[in-house]
Amino acid sequence: MTRVRKRFVVWITYRGAVRITLGVVAVMLTIVLLTQEVPATRTWTYWTLPLSGKVIAIDAGHGGVDGGAVSKQGLVEKDLNLAIALQLRDYLQQAGAIVVMTREGDYDLANEGTSKISRRKTEDLVKRAQFVKDKHASLLLSIHMNSIPSPRWSGAQTFFYPSLPENAVLASLIQDEIRRNLANTDRLAATVNTIYLLKAMKDVPSALVEVGFLSNPGEASRLADAEYQKKVAASIYQGVLRYTAGEKWGASPKG
């Protein structure tokens, strides 16, 4: 007896073959996506960084023809201010802030044709204040150094103009971090009424940090040290973090 083999013939049009192929590819892609790990954390961290979206202005005091204070060793304030300001910029940017700086090199903002030193200083300050306003900064941090005839004084101190309640909070939290991390002073943040840049910040919370005395030989040497500059910048940065987290002066620091 002869067996009859049955054959099934499936006719597929070109369009049908394309559809089947696309379907198979879609299934394979779905399987691949489902078996992959969640995207790396760094893809999402921008949205969870503590300073995301905040525009922070940093003012490195002096610059150009205005060198500021000079230590007995020849250290010039404008150079050290900028070094600390750049360290602070890096810390703030790593936390998600948009940082704008009144200067990033050895120059001032006065008009090029202005030759009289006193006039240049005035123009420089006015333009720094306008720069901060034009950038719509959330807050301003100005870095300076102290110097007086006596070499006995040392230690950092933060100052604020008492036009906004936030100014006192910002300055006090920065000063608290300076006291805790640098351990070189028992001073508290203090009001100041004579600093043009702070007075010009009508609606922008601001603080001026006198990070030490160039007139003190020991402190001047520390201020010229890169590691110490990082420590100063980190202290200011930590104060800013506490401020932007909504902490009020007098509350215990979190963590």
XYZ file of C-alpha atoms in Angstrom:
255
model
C 0.000 0.000 0.000
C 1.398 3.354 -1.005
C 1.408 6.134 1.593
C 0.227 9.503 0.503
C 2.178 12.358 2.010
C 0.286 15.513 2.679
C 1.967 18.786 2.016
C 0.911 22.214 3.240
C 1.883 25.089 1.090
C 1.624 28.599 2.546
C 1.577 31.377 0.054
C 2.982 34.670 1.430
C 2.886 37.865 -0.486
C 5.786 40.303 -0.381
C 3.781 42.693 1.813
C 2.936 39.906 4.230
C 6.575 38.864 4.490
C 7.554 42.416 5.360
C 4.904 42.566 8.064
C 6.069 39.310 9.603
C 9.694 40.459 9.546
C 8.827 43.762 11.229
C 6.795 41.904 13.842
C 9.703 39.613 14.676
C 12.063 42.596 14.949
C 9.607 44.397 17.239
C 9.351 41.354 19.527
C 13.142 41.034 19.696
C 13.558 44.735 20.525
C 10.966 44.451 23.278
C 12.797 41.489 24.786
C 16.109 43.381 24.677
C 14.625 46.470 26.337
C 12.934 44.448 29.071
C 16.145 42.636 29.926
C 18.263 45.786 30.148
C 18.966 47.473 33.477
C 17.431 50.811 34.366
C 19.449 53.648 32.770
C 22.506 54.665 34.737
C 21.842 56.877 37.729
C 23.840 59.723 36.232
C 21.154 60.027 33.520
C 18.691 61.165 36.157
C 20.810 62.911 38.748
C 20.510 66.385 37.203
C 16.884 66.551 38.264
C 17.645 65.559 41.847
C 20.753 67.685 42.475
C 20.200 70.109 45.377
C 20.932 73.299 43.400
C 19.343 72.370 40.061
C 17.910 75.407 38.288
C 19.391 77.971 40.662
C 21.478 80.779 39.194
C 24.206 81.722 41.663
C 26.483 84.708 41.119
C 30.026 84.696 42.496
C 31.964 87.931 42.796
C 35.734 87.581 43.126
C 36.606 90.905 44.738
C 38.942 93.393 43.023
C 40.753 92.643 39.755
C 42.698 94.465 37.084
C 44.381 97.629 38.344
C 42.652 97.170 41.709
C 44.658 94.482 43.462
C 43.096 94.879 46.905
C 45.139 94.068 49.992
C 48.725 92.787 49.772
C 50.435 90.634 52.393
C 54.006 91.152 53.621
C 54.956 88.114 51.558
C 53.612 89.847 48.437
C 50.388 87.861 48.138
C 47.765 89.923 46.298
C 44.143 89.747 47.368
C 42.625 89.783 43.867
C 44.503 86.585 42.935
C 43.510 84.665 46.065
C 39.896 85.844 45.843
C 39.686 84.463 42.321
C 41.289 81.139 43.254
C 38.706 80.564 46.001
C 35.859 81.800 43.788
C 36.771 79.272 41.092
C 36.835 76.449 43.645
C 33.438 77.557 44.904
C 32.136 77.661 41.334
C 33.135 74.032 40.840
C 31.378 72.892 44.017
C 28.182 74.750 43.109
C 28.167 73.453 39.532
C 28.598 69.880 40.727
C 25.442 70.394 42.788
C 23.527 71.487 39.680
C 23.711 75.279 39.977
C 24.139 77.606 37.023
C 27.074 79.745 38.150
C 27.811 83.192 36.763
C 30.939 85.088 37.767
C 31.585 88.812 37.697
C 35.119 87.952 36.611
C 37.000 84.784 35.721
C 40.407 86.382 35.217
C 42.520 89.355 36.241
C 40.379 92.229 34.991
C 37.692 94.646 36.096
C 34.459 95.674 34.380
C 35.194 99.372 34.014
C 35.051 101.048 30.613
C 38.213 100.569 28.595
C 38.827 104.308 28.228
C 38.567 105.112 31.945
C 42.039 105.857 33.292
C 41.455 107.354 36.738
C 41.674 104.544 39.335
C 38.883 105.828 41.572
C 36.584 106.197 38.565
C 37.426 102.691 37.359
C 36.538 101.251 40.769
C 33.167 102.989 40.729
C 32.328 101.858 37.207
C 33.487 98.352 38.031
C 31.174 98.033 41.045
C 28.185 99.476 39.198
C 28.683 97.038 36.327
C 29.137 94.082 38.668
C 25.808 94.861 40.307
C 24.108 95.215 36.923
C 25.675 91.964 35.733
C 24.162 90.056 38.669
C 20.734 91.586 38.028
C 20.874 90.897 34.287
C 21.663 87.241 34.979
C 18.601 86.974 37.259
C 20.704 85.406 39.990
C 19.027 83.587 42.873
C 21.756 84.800 45.216
C 25.141 86.539 45.247
C 28.337 85.498 47.026
C 31.185 88.011 47.154
C 34.684 86.839 48.129
C 37.147 89.243 49.774
C 40.023 89.292 52.277
C 40.700 91.510 55.256
C 43.784 93.540 56.108
C 44.499 95.894 58.985
C 47.730 97.415 60.360
C 47.952 94.968 63.254
C 49.047 91.398 62.402
C 47.349 89.895 65.439
C 43.857 89.550 63.933
C 42.867 86.449 61.982
C 39.821 84.417 61.018
C 37.006 84.684 58.496
C 33.758 86.600 58.845
C 30.627 86.846 56.714
C 28.743 90.115 56.287
C 25.293 91.038 55.013
C 23.250 94.124 54.235
C 20.065 94.130 56.361
C 17.630 94.888 53.539
C 16.295 91.333 53.244
C 15.667 88.819 56.052
C 17.220 86.153 53.816
C 20.545 87.976 53.853
C 21.025 87.368 57.569
C 20.083 83.689 57.209
C 22.437 83.112 54.263
C 25.363 84.890 55.921
C 24.798 83.181 59.267
C 24.691 79.684 57.787
C 27.880 80.336 55.811
C 29.591 81.708 58.910
C 28.462 78.694 60.915
C 30.099 76.356 58.383
C 33.268 78.470 58.423
C 33.447 78.264 62.210
C 32.818 74.516 62.147
C 35.141 73.549 59.269
C 37.966 76.063 59.525
C 37.863 76.412 63.309
C 39.677 79.742 63.087
C 37.112 82.105 64.566
C 34.237 82.465 67.006
C 32.721 85.408 65.152
C 29.114 85.481 64.012
C 27.814 86.966 60.786
C 27.518 90.751 61.025
C 25.676 93.550 59.273
C 27.512 96.008 57.057
C 26.046 99.179 55.560
C 28.914 100.478 53.432
C 29.352 97.816 50.718
C 27.874 99.085 47.459
C 27.485 95.673 45.839
C 25.404 94.348 48.730
C 23.292 97.501 48.936
C 22.571 97.298 45.204
C 21.047 93.822 45.573
C 17.503 94.976 46.333
C 15.812 91.633 45.650
C 18.742 89.232 45.518
C 19.872 87.526 48.748
C 23.580 88.205 49.168
C 26.553 87.786 51.472
C 30.140 88.988 51.523
C 32.739 86.601 52.925
C 35.989 88.062 54.231
C 37.806 84.734 54.190
C 40.778 85.800 56.317
C 43.383 88.452 57.128
C 46.248 88.955 54.716
C 47.799 91.135 57.409
C 48.298 88.022 59.555
C 51.412 86.182 58.241
C 50.242 82.726 59.291
C 46.792 83.120 57.841
C 48.157 84.694 54.658
C 50.258 81.573 54.091
C 47.229 79.346 54.594
C 45.125 81.431 52.207
C 47.751 80.905 49.501
C 47.564 77.117 49.923
C 45.371 75.358 47.341
C 44.050 72.779 49.811
C 43.085 75.460 52.307
C 41.369 77.411 49.522
C 39.285 74.312 48.778
C 38.374 74.081 52.449
C 37.243 77.716 52.491
C 35.211 77.226 49.305
C 33.648 74.022 50.681
C 32.573 75.847 53.844
C 30.810 78.546 51.827
C 29.253 75.893 49.613
C 27.900 73.934 52.583
C 26.364 77.099 53.987
C 24.645 77.709 50.657
C 23.291 74.148 50.646
C 21.770 74.673 54.077
C 20.273 77.974 52.977
C 18.738 76.627 49.763
C 17.359 73.640 51.690
C 15.251 76.118 53.647
C 17.120 75.867 56.927
C 16.636 78.788 59.267
C 19.455 80.215 61.341
C 19.408 78.688 64.798
C 18.175 75.273 63.638
C 20.455 72.284 63.959
C 22.243 71.395 60.712
C 20.833 68.321 59.004
C 23.072 65.293 58.931
